[in-house]
Amino acid sequence: MDFVEPIRDKKHIEAMKKILKSDNLRNFVLFVVGINSGLRINDLRQLEDTDVKKPSGKFKERIILRESKTNKLKNYPINDSAKKALQEYLGNSPPTGTPLFPSRKGDKPISRVQAYRILNSAARLIGIQDHIGTHSLRKTFGYHAFKRGYPIALLMELFNHSSEKMTLKYIGITQDDIDNVYINVNL
């Protein structure tokens, strides 16, 4: 498996949203929820409509799930961007217990391979040359959280990493970013 990168440029994120939305609303919502949750693709694709909607049809404030890799409980709020995409996608009808991101071949969730193809194809269409894959969603979340000033220790906890160095490498903080600290401090 190739090492994948986060999507660093916000213009690329917006272009990806536009491409995905014009192609298929499911793919758009997969992308938006992915970059706004930090979930691994296996946890993301296993979500059901009941994970985001109440029986009344109203949207939940939080997603609660057990991570497939770590078996740890994950409980986090649905932010406005994800909620808006979900509302457009699911409307106000009550949930049915079906996959949030169904495969076109039935009642099972989209496969990891198909999710990769969708994301990679959209990235190539907008000119991203970096290696982009399903894990790019999670890394994009972490990268932009770090760039907005959230402490690396907090991201380390969020990603269940054992060191800050690991988290910095994981979210794609490059040597250029490190060099910029030395160049721009100028005391």
Short mmCIF file of C-alpha atoms in Angstrom, two decimals, residues 70-163:
data_model
loop_
_atom_site.label_atom_id
_atom_site.label_comp_id
_atom_site.label_asym_id
_atom_site.label_seq_id
_atom_site.Cartn_x
_atom_site.Cartn_y
_atom_site.Cartn_z
CA THR A 70 -8.97 -0.42 18.13
CA ASN A 71 -12.32 -1.60 19.49
CA LYS A 72 -12.45 1.73 21.36
CA LEU A 73 -15.63 3.71 21.72
CA LYS A 74 -15.65 6.85 19.56
CA ASN A 75 -18.16 9.56 20.48
CA TYR A 76 -17.97 12.86 18.63
CA PRO A 77 -20.27 15.71 17.56
CA ILE A 78 -21.39 16.06 13.95
CA ASN A 79 -20.11 19.45 12.79
CA ASP A 80 -22.13 21.86 10.66
CA SER A 81 -20.46 20.93 7.34
CA ALA A 82 -21.15 17.22 7.81
CA LYS A 83 -24.66 17.85 9.12
CA LYS A 84 -25.56 20.03 6.12
CA ALA A 85 -24.32 17.36 3.68
CA LEU A 86 -26.18 14.62 5.58
CA GLN A 87 -29.41 16.63 5.59
CA GLU A 88 -29.19 17.15 1.84
CA TYR A 89 -28.45 13.46 1.34
CA LEU A 90 -31.01 11.90 3.71
CA GLY A 91 -33.75 14.52 4.00
CA ASN A 92 -36.24 14.33 6.88
CA SER A 93 -37.47 10.77 6.51
CA PRO A 94 -37.00 8.32 9.40
CA PRO A 95 -33.93 6.06 9.25
CA THR A 96 -34.31 2.54 7.89
CA GLY A 97 -31.20 0.83 9.29
CA THR A 98 -29.50 0.75 5.91
CA PRO A 99 -25.87 1.60 5.12
CA LEU A 100 -25.22 5.33 4.98
CA PHE A 101 -22.97 4.75 1.96
CA PRO A 102 -24.54 1.81 0.13
CA SER A 103 -22.93 -0.08 -2.69
CA ARG A 104 -24.71 0.23 -6.01
CA LYS A 105 -24.83 -3.57 -6.05
CA GLY A 106 -27.18 -4.06 -3.13
CA ASP A 107 -27.78 -3.38 0.52
CA LYS A 108 -24.14 -3.62 1.62
CA PRO A 109 -21.86 -0.64 2.25
CA ILE A 110 -19.58 0.68 -0.45
CA SER A 111 -16.34 -1.29 -0.60
CA ARG A 112 -13.02 0.17 0.47
CA VAL A 113 -11.70 -0.36 -3.06
CA GLN A 114 -14.63 1.50 -4.64
CA ALA A 115 -14.26 4.36 -2.14
CA TYR A 116 -10.56 4.55 -3.11
CA ARG A 117 -11.43 4.65 -6.83
CA ILE A 118 -13.98 7.42 -6.30
CA LEU A 119 -11.66 9.62 -4.24
CA ASN A 120 -8.59 9.00 -6.37
CA SER A 121 -10.47 9.70 -9.60
CA ALA A 122 -11.85 12.99 -8.28
CA ALA A 123 -8.39 14.01 -7.06
CA ARG A 124 -6.88 13.34 -10.49
CA LEU A 125 -9.69 15.27 -12.21
CA ILE A 126 -8.85 18.41 -10.24
CA GLY A 127 -5.11 18.02 -10.73
CA ILE A 128 -3.91 16.70 -7.36
CA GLN A 129 -0.63 14.89 -7.99
CA ASP A 130 -0.06 13.60 -4.44
CA HIS A 131 -0.97 10.03 -3.56
CA ILE A 132 -4.62 10.27 -2.49
CA GLY A 133 -6.59 7.39 -1.02
CA THR A 134 -9.25 6.62 1.52
CA HIS A 135 -6.88 7.34 4.41
CA SER A 136 -6.39 10.84 2.97
CA LEU A 137 -9.78 11.74 4.46
CA ARG A 138 -8.56 11.04 8.00
CA LYS A 139 -5.21 12.70 7.37
CA THR A 140 -6.88 15.78 5.86
CA PHE A 141 -8.94 16.19 9.02
CA GLY A 142 -5.80 16.01 11.18
CA TYR A 143 -3.74 18.26 8.94
CA HIS A 144 -6.30 21.06 8.92
CA ALA A 145 -6.97 20.71 12.65
CA PHE A 146 -3.24 21.15 13.28
CA LYS A 147 -3.03 24.11 10.90
CA ARG A 148 -5.92 25.76 12.78
CA GLY A 149 -3.89 25.61 15.95
CA TYR A 150 -5.21 22.55 17.73
CA PRO A 151 -2.45 21.09 19.91
CA ILE A 152 -0.58 18.11 18.54
CA ALA A 153 -1.16 16.32 21.87
CA LEU A 154 -4.91 16.57 21.31
CA LEU A 155 -4.60 15.17 17.77
CA MET A 156 -2.32 12.43 19.07
CA GLU A 157 -5.11 11.41 21.46
CA LEU A 158 -7.76 11.65 18.75
CA PHE A 159 -5.78 9.36 16.43
CA ASN A 160 -4.68 7.00 19.26
CA HIS A 161 -1.01 7.58 18.45
CA SER A 162 1.80 6.95 20.92
CA SER A 163 3.96 9.97 20.07
#
